[in-house]
Coordinates of C-alpha atoms in Angstrom, one line a residue:
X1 CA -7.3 138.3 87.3
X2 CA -3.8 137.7 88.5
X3 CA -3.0 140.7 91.3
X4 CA 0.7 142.6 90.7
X5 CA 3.7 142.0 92.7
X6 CA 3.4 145.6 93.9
X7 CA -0.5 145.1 95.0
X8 CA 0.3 142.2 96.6
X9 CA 3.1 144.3 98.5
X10 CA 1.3 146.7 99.2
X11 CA -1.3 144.3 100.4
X12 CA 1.3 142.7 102.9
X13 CA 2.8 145.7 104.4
X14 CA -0.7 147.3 105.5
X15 CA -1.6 144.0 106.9
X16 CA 1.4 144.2 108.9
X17 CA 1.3 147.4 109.9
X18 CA -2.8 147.4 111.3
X19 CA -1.2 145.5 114.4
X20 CA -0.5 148.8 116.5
X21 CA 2.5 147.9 118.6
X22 CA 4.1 147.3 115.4
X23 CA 5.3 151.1 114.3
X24 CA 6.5 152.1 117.5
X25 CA 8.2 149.1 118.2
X26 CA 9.7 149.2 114.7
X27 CA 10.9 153.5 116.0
X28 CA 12.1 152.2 118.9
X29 CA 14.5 149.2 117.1
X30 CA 15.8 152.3 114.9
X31 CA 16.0 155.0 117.9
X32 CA 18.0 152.5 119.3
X33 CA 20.8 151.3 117.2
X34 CA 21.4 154.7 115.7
X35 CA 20.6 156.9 118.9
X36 CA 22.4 155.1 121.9
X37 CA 25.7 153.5 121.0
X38 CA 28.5 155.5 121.7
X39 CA 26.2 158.2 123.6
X40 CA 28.7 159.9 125.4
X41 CA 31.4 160.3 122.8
X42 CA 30.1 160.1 119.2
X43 CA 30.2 162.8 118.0
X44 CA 32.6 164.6 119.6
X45 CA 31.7 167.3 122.6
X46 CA 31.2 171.2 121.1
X47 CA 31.3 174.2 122.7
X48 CA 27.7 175.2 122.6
X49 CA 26.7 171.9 123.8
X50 CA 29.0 171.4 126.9
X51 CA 28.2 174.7 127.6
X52 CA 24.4 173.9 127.7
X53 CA 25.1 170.5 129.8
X54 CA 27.0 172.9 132.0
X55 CA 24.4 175.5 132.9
X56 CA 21.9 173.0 132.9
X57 CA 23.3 171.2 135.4
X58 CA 24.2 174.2 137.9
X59 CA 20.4 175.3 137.3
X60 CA 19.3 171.7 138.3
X61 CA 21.5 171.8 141.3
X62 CA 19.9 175.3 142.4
X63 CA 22.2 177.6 140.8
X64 CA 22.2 180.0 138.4
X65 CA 25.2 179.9 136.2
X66 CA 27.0 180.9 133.5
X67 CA 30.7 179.6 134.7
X68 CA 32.0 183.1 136.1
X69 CA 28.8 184.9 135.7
X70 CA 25.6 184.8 136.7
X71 CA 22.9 183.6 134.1
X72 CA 19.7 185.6 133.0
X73 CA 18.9 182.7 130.4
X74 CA 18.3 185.7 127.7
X75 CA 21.7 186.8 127.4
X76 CA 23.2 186.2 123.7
X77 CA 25.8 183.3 124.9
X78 CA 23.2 181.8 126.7
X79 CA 19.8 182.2 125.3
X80 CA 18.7 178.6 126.0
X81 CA 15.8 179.1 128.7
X82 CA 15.2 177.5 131.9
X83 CA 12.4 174.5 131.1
X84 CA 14.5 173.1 129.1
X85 CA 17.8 173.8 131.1
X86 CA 16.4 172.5 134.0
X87 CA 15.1 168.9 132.7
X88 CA 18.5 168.3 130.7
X89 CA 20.1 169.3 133.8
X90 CA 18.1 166.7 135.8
X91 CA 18.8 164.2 133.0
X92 CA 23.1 164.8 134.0
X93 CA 22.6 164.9 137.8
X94 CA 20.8 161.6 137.2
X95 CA 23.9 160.9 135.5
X96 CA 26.3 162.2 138.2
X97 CA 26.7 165.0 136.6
X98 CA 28.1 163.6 133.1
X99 CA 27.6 164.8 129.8
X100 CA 25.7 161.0 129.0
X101 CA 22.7 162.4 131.0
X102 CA 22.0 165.1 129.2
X103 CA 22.3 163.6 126.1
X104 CA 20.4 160.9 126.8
X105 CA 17.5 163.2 127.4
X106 CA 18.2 165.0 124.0
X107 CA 18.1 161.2 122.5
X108 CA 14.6 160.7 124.0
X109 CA 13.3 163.6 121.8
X110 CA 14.5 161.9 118.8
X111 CA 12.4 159.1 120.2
X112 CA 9.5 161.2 120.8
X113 CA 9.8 163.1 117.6
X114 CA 9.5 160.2 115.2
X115 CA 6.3 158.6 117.5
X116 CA 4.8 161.8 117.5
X117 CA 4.8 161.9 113.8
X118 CA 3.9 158.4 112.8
X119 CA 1.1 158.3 115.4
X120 CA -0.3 162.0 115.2
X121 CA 0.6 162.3 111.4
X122 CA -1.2 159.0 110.5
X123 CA -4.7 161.3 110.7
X124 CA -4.0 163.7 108.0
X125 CA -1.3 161.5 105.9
X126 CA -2.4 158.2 106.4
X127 CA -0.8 155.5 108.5
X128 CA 2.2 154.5 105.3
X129 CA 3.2 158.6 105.1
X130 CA 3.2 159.2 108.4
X131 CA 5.8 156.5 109.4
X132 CA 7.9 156.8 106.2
X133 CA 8.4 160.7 107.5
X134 CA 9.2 159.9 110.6
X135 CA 11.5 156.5 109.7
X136 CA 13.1 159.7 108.0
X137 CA 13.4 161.7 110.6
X138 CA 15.5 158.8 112.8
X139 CA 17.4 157.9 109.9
X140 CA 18.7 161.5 108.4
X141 CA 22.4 162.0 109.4
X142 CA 21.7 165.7 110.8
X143 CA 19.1 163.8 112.6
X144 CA 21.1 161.1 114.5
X145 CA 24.5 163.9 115.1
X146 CA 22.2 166.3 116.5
X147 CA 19.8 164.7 118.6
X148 CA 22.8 162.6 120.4
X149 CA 24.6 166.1 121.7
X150 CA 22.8 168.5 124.1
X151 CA 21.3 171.4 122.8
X152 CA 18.2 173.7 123.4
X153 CA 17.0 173.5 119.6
X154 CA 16.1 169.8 120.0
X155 CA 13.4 170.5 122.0
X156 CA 12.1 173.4 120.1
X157 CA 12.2 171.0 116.6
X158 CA 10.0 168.6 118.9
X159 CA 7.8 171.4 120.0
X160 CA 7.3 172.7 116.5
X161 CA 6.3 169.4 114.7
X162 CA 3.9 168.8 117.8
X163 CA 2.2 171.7 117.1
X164 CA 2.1 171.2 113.5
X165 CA 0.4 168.4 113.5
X166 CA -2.3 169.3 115.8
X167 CA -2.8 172.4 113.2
X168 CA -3.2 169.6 110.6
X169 CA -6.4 169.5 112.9
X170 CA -9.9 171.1 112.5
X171 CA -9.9 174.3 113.9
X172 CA -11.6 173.5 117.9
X173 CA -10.5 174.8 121.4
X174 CA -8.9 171.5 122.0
X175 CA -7.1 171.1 119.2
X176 CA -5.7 174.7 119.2
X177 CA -4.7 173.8 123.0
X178 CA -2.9 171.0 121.8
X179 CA -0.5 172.8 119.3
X180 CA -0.5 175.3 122.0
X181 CA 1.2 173.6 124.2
X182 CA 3.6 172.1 121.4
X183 CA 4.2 176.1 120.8
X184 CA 5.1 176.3 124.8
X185 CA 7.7 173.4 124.6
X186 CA 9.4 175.0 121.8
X187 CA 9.2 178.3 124.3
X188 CA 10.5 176.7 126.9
X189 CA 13.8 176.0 125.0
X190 CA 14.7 178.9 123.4
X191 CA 13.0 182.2 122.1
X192 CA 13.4 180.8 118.2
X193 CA 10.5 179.3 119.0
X194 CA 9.0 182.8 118.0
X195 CA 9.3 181.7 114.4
X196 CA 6.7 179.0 115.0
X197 CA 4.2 181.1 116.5
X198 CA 3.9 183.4 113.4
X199 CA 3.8 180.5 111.0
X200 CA 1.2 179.3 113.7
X201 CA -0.7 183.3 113.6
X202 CA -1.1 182.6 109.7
X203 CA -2.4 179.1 109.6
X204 CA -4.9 180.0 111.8
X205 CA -5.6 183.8 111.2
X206 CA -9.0 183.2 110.1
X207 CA -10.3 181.7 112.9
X208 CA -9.6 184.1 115.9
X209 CA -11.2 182.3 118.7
X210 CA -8.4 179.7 118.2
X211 CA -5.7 182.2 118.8
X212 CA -6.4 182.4 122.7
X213 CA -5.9 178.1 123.0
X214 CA -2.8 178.6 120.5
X215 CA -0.6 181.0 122.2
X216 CA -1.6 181.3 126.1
X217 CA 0.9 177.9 126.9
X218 CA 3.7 179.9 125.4
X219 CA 2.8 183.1 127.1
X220 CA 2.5 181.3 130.2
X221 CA 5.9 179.7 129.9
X222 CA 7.8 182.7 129.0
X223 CA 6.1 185.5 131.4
X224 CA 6.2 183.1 134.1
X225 CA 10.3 182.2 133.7
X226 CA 11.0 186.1 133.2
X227 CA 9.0 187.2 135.9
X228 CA 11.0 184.8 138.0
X229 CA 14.6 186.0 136.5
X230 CA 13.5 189.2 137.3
X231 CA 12.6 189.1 140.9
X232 CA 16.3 187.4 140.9
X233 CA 18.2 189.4 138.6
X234 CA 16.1 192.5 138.2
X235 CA 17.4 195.2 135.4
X236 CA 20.3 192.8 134.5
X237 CA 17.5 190.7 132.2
X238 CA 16.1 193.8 130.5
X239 CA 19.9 194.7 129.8
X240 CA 20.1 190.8 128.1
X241 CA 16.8 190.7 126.3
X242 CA 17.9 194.3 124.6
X243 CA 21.7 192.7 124.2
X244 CA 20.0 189.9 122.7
X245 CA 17.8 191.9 120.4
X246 CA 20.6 194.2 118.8
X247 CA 23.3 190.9 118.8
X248 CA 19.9 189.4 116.5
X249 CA 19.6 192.2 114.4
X250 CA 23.0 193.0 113.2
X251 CA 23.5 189.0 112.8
X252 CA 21.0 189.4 110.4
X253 CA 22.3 192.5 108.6
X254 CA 26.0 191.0 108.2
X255 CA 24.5 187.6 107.0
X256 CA 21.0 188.2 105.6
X257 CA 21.0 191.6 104.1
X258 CA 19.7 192.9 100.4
X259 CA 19.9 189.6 98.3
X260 CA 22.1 187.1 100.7
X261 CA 19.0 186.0 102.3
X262 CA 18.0 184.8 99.1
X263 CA 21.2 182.5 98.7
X264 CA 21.3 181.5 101.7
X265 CA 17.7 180.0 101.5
X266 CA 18.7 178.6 98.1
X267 CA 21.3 176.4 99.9
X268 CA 19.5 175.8 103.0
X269 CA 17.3 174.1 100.3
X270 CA 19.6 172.6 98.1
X271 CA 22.2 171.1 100.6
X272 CA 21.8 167.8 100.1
X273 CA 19.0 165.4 98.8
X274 CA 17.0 165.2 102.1
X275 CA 16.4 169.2 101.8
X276 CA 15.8 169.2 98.3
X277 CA 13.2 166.4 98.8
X278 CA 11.7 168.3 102.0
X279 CA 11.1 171.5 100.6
X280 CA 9.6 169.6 97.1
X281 CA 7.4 168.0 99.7
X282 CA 6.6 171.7 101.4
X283 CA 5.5 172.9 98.0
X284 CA 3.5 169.8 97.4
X285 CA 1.5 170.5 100.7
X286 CA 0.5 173.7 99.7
X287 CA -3.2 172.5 99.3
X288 CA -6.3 172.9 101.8
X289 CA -6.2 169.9 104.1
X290 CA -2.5 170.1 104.5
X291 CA -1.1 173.1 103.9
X292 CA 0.0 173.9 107.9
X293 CA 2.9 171.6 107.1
X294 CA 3.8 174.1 104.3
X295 CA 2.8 177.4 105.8
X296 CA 5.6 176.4 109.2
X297 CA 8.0 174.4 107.2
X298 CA 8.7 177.0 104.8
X299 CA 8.4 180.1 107.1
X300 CA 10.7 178.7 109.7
X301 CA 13.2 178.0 107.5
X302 CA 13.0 181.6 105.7
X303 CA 13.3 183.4 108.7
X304 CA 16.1 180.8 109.8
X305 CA 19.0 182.0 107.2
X306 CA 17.9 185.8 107.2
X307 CA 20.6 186.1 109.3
X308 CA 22.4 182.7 109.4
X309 CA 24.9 182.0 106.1
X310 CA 26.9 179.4 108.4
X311 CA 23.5 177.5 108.9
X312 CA 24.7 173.9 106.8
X313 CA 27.6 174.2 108.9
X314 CA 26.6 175.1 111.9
X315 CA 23.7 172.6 111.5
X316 CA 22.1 172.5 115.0
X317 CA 20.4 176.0 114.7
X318 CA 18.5 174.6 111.6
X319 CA 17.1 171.5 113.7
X320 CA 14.2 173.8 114.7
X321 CA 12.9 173.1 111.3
X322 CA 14.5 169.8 110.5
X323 CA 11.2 167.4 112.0
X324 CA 9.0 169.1 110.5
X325 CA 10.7 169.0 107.1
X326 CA 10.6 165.2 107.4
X327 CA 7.1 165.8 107.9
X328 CA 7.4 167.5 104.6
X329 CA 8.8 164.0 103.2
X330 CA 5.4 162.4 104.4
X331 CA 3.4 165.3 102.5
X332 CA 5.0 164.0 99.1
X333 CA 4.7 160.3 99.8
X334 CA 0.8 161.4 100.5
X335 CA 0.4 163.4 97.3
X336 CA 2.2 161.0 94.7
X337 CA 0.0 158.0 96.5
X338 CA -3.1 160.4 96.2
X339 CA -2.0 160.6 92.4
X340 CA -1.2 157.1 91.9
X341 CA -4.1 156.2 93.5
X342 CA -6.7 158.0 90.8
X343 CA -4.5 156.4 88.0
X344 CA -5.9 152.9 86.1
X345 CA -2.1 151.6 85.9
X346 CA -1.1 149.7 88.6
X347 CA 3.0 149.7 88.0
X348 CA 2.6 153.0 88.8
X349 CA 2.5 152.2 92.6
X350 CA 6.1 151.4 92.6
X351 CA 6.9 155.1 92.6
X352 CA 5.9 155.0 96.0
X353 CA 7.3 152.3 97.4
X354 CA 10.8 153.5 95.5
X355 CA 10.6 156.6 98.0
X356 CA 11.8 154.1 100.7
X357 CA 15.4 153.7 98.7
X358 CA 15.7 156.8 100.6
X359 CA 15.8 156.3 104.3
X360 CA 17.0 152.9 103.6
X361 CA 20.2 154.2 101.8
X362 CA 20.4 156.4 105.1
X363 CA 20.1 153.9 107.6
X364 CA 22.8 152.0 105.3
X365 CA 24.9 155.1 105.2
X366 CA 24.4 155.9 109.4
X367 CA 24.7 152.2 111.0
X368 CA 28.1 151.7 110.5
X369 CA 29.1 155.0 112.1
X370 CA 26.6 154.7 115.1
X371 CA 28.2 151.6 116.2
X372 CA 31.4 152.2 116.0
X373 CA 31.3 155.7 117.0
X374 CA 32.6 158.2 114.2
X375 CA 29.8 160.3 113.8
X376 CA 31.2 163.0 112.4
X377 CA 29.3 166.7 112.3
X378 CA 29.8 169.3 109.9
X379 CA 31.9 171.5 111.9
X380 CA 34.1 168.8 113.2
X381 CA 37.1 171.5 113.1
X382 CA 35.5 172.7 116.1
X383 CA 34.6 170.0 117.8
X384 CA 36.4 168.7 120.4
X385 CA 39.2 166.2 118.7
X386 CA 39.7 163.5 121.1
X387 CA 37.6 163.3 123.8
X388 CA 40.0 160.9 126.1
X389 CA 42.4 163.4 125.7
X390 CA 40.3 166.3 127.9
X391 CA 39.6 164.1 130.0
X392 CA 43.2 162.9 131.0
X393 CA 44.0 167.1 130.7
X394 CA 40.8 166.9 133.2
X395 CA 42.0 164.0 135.5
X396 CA 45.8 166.4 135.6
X397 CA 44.1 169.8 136.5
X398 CA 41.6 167.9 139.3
X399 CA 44.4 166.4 141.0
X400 CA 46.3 169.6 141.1
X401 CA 43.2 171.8 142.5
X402 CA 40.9 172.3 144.6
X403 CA 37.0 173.6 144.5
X404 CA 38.0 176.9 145.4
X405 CA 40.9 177.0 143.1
X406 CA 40.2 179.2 139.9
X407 CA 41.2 178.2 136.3
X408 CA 41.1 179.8 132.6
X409 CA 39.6 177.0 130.2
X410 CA 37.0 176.4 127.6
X411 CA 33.4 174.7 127.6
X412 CA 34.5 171.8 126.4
X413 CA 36.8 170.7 129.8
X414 CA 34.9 172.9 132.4
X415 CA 32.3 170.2 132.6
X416 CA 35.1 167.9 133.9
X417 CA 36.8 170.0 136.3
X418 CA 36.2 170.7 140.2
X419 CA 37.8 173.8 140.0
X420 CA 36.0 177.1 139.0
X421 CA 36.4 177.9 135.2
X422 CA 36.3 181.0 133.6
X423 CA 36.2 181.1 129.7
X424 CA 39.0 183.3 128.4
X425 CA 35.7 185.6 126.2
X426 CA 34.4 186.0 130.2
X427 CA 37.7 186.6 131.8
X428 CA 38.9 189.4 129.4
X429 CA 35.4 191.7 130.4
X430 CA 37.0 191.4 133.4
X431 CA 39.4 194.1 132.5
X432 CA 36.3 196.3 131.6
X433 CA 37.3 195.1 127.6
X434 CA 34.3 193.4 125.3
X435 CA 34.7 190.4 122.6
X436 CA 32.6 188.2 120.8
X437 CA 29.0 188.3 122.5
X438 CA 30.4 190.5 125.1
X439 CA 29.8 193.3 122.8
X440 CA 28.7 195.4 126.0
X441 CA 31.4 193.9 128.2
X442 CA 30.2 192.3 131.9
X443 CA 30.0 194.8 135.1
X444 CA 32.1 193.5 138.1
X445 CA 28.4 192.6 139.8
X446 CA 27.4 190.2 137.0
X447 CA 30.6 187.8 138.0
X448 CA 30.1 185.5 141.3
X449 CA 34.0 185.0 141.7
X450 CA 37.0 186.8 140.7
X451 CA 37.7 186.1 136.8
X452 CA 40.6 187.7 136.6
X453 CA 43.9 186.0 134.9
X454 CA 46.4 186.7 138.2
X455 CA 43.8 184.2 140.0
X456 CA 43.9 181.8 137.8
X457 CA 46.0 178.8 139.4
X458 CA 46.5 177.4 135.4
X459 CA 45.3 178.1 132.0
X460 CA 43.9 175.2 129.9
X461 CA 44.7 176.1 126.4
X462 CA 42.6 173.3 123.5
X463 CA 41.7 172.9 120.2
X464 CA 38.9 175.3 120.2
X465 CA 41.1 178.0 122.2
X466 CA 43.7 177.2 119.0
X467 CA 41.1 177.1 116.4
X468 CA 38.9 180.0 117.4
X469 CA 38.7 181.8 121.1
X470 CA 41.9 183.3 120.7
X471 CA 41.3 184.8 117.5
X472 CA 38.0 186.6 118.9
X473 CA 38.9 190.2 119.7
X474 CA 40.9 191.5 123.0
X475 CA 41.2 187.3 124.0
X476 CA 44.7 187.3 122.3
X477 CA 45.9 189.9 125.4
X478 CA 45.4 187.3 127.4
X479 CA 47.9 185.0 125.9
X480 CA 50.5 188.2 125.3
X481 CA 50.7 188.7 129.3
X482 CA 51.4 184.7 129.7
X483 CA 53.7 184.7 127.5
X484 CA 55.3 187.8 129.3
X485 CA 54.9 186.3 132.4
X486 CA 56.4 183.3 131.1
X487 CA 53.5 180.8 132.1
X488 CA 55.6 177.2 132.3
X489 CA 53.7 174.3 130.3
X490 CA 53.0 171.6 133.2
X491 CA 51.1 169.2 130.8
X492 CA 51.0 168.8 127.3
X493 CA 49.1 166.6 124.8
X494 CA 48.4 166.5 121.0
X495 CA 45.7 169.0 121.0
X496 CA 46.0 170.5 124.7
X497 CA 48.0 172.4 127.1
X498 CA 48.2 173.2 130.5
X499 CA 50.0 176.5 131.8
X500 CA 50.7 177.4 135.3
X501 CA 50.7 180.9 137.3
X502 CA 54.0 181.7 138.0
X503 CA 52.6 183.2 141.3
X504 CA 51.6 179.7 142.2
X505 CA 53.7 177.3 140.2
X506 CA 57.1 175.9 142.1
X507 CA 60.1 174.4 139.6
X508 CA 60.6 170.7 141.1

């Protein structure tokens, strides 16, 4: 008998891969070329992100804050909690405090995302599924944009998959303790993480003694971190928690309500080919030895867009769910092998080896970009547009201030300056008036400096500011008193400004 080209293939490969330095090593090739050049700069900086690397640095220096105000870690525009705050924070002051520390933490999770999966996976998939899911994870373009930039979903994605594919376990203390403490990771991030712990409730809600092992790292982690806040901060972090709550709730009943969550499920799911595959894959693992994949796949991403239409956009919320939807990738390479495997015709094995077109046409698709640094993210209108700019705007306002000094700018600079900054949505609850996520305005107390707009020495106006802040409610009053005060422009560039306080500004 004469074996076929794809036996003999297939034959080769798993010979390869037996050798177990070979996988990871293979991760860490990929991790690298699409994860680390251009670190600091590709993509470009965003608002949410530089805000995280921001109060993750302060909190890793000892302190605290949210720019002007102090920081409860629950309220709406600054959820992200202190675990993960604090080692992202570490990562920058490593760094000396720039925005390539931080990152580079968020990198590593990429990293330990796609070993976690191969090497954990390997026992319920098999050793080919398990590293074609997470060779799909690395290589996904969501993926590599998201996991380069600093944000608190990262580590809740890495928690999540963790603790899903320890529930791919029997159910035993030990293994329950295991996706526990993947459950407490995601906690320690942000309190999204409460979608995994229901998904995590029905996989195992017929085995109660498990549910002790499951959820006590997560309680741990988030009673211990509010008990602290509290004997801080006291009633200001029951004020944010409820704050938080009713911001979640009508969030959902502007963007979720009647049908809409319906749609916007539809195209979470049909976005783009890696979705459509994932959530064919979820479906697929819908049977008895896999089906946690399913039951946290599909539940985190329903109760993802019940009250997030911008999600494809605004991509970085959905990375909660995006590992272990590559994970759903491996479930359907698992099944069709499982099929082809209980078929007499042997050509049918090249419909699994044709799922690698897949990643491949990624990596294709992702190289180029990585290395030469034009990542581009979905909502590039926001990001920030040329990164040497703010930091020549930077360099300006530095050399015209001191520490003490106080100046009106966005997240996207602050992380650059010496000065205190106070984002125009912060400075205009100063006047006892509310805006976007200040829907309860700030008391005087919450702020640890004056925020006000007379104190401000200059007022950094960028892209963002042009784009969005100063169409967020009362912000635009702001700009109506400089422009009756006749604020001079000291420094311009092509997308930023500087003004100056007439109260502090001399004509030469």
């Amino acid at each position: 008998m004469i074996p076929s080209p794809t036996t003999d293939a297939g034959t080769f490969a798993r010979s390869r891969l037996r050798n177990p330095a070979v996988i990871p090593l293979l991760l860490l090739g990929l991790w690298a070329l699409l994860y680390l050049p251009h670190l600091r700069i590709s993509p470009g900086w965003y608002g949410d992100e530089t805000l995280t690397h921001s109060c993750s640095l302060a909190l890793a220096n000892g302190h605290p804050f949210h720019y002007a105000l102090w920081n409860t870690f629950w309220h709406p525009h600054y959820p992200y909690q202190p675990g993960y705050s604090l080692i992202n924070g570490l990562f920058a002051k490593a760094a000396g405090g720039d925005i390539i520390g931080s990152r580079f933490f968020n990198a590593l999770l990429a990293l330990a995302t796609a070993l976690s999966i191969a090497q954990l996976g390997k026992r319920c998939l098999g050793k080919l599924p398990a590293f074609f899911a997470a060779v799909m994870f690395l290589c996904y373009a969501q993926s590599v944009i998201h996991f380069r930039m600093s944000y608190a979903h990262n580590a809740v994605g890495f928690g999540v998959v963790l603790m899903t594919l320890f529930l791919l376990r029997v159910p035993y203390w030990r293994n329950d303790l295991l996706a526990g403490l993947g459950l407490g990771i995601a906690a320690g991030a942000h309190p999204l993480f409460g979608y995994a712990a229901i998904a995590a409730l029905l996989v195992r809600i017929r085995h109660p003694k498990s549910w002790f092992f499951l959820f006590a790292p997560a309680a741990l982690v988030v009673g211990v971190t509010m008990l602290l806040i509290y004997l801080r901060f006291g009633h200001w972090l029951i004020e944010d928690i409820v704050h938080l709550k009713n911001a979640f709730v009508s969030r959902g009943e502007s963007d979720g309500s009647g049908w809409q969550s319906v749609l916007n499920f539809w195209n979470f799911a049909l976005q783009d080919w890696f979705h459509a595959g994932a959530f064919l894959g979820l479906l697929l693992c819908l049977r008895r030895k896999i089906f946690p994949i399913a039951v946290v796949g599909l539940l985190v991403a329903i109760f993802l867009v019940r009250n997030r239409q911008n999600l494809i956009v605004f991509y970085y919320q959905a990375v909660i769910v995006l590992p272990t939807l590559a994970l759903g990738w491996g479930g359907f390479v698992y099944c069709v092998r499982e099929f082809v495997d209980k078929q007499s015709a042997p050509w049918l094995r090249v419909l699994v080896l044709a799922f690698w077109i897949f990643p491949l046409a990624s990596l294709a698709q992702m190289v180029p970009a990585a290395l030469m640094g034009t990542l581009t993210p979905r909502n590039a209108y926001w990001v920030t547009q040329s990164t040497q700019e703010v930091e020549e705007a930077a360099a300006w306002v530095n050399a015209h201030t001191t520490p003490t000094d106080s100046v009106g700018g966005n997240a996207n600079i602050a992380w650059l300056l010496h000065a205190r900054t106070v984002p125009y949505l912060q400075m205009i609850t100063w006047y006892g008036l509310t805006t976007q996520g200040y829907d309860n305005g700030n008391k005087r107390e919450r702020f640890r400096y004056d925020a006000s707009l007379e104190a401000a020495k200059f007022a950094i106006v960028g892209d963002i500011d042009q784009r969005w802040t100063i169409g967020e409610p009362n912000v635009g009053k702001l700009f109506d008193k400089m422009s009756e005060q006749n604020w001079p422009v000291v420094w311009r560039g092509e997308n930023y400004l500087i003004l100056a306080n007439p109260r502090y500004h001399k004509e030469n």
